[in-house]
């Protein structure tokens, strides 16, 4: 199976879904930053980081969306009407396009970064490692689970960190500050230090 590729070389958010071709010579056409997207807020944060880093380096970003082929789904979930590879590929492409559009809507300057969308069937870790072989950086989102679990890297991130041939950056989503109510009857606590 040959990966499907779509290139975005600048343009407005309204033009997402088309193939862009602008060669102003401002940016390097090499896709030196690779980022994985899956539609989650964590992958949005990773995409935003990747586009900002690529803008700083004046290089392009390869946005990779991997999907599990239907054979796995049929066995695991007993589905009767399986989606075709074309349907899964189109859905993955749309997820990647929507992610780019959302980030560019927040930061329009990132719309000038050359972007290549790649969708692949199979495990996400393998797709990301394969697509980042000639890259300078691989960027992934971190799925914080709260407490101790958020300190542990997920299986895709861990596999990429261990096997990628380029540096890997794991991006945590921004935390929302929470307000803590003051305790009315608070008294100092003294703890002896030995």
XYZ file of C-alpha atoms in Angstrom, residues 13 31 36 39 41-43 58 65 67 72 81 91 97 99-100 106 135 140 148 194:
21
model
C -7.750 28.382 6.499
C 9.819 18.413 5.511
C 1.581 12.565 14.492
C -7.709 14.403 16.390
C -6.285 17.765 22.020
C -2.844 16.320 22.741
C -2.080 15.882 19.055
C 12.197 27.686 8.015
C -2.195 10.205 10.494
C -5.227 4.163 11.070
C -8.189 -5.957 13.053
C -20.073 -3.741 7.538
C -11.345 9.963 7.407
C -6.757 18.643 7.596
C -6.168 19.655 12.878
C -4.064 21.895 10.625
C -5.485 30.084 16.284
C 13.546 14.183 9.539
C 4.125 13.651 19.453
C 1.356 9.153 38.508
C 16.405 15.464 61.249
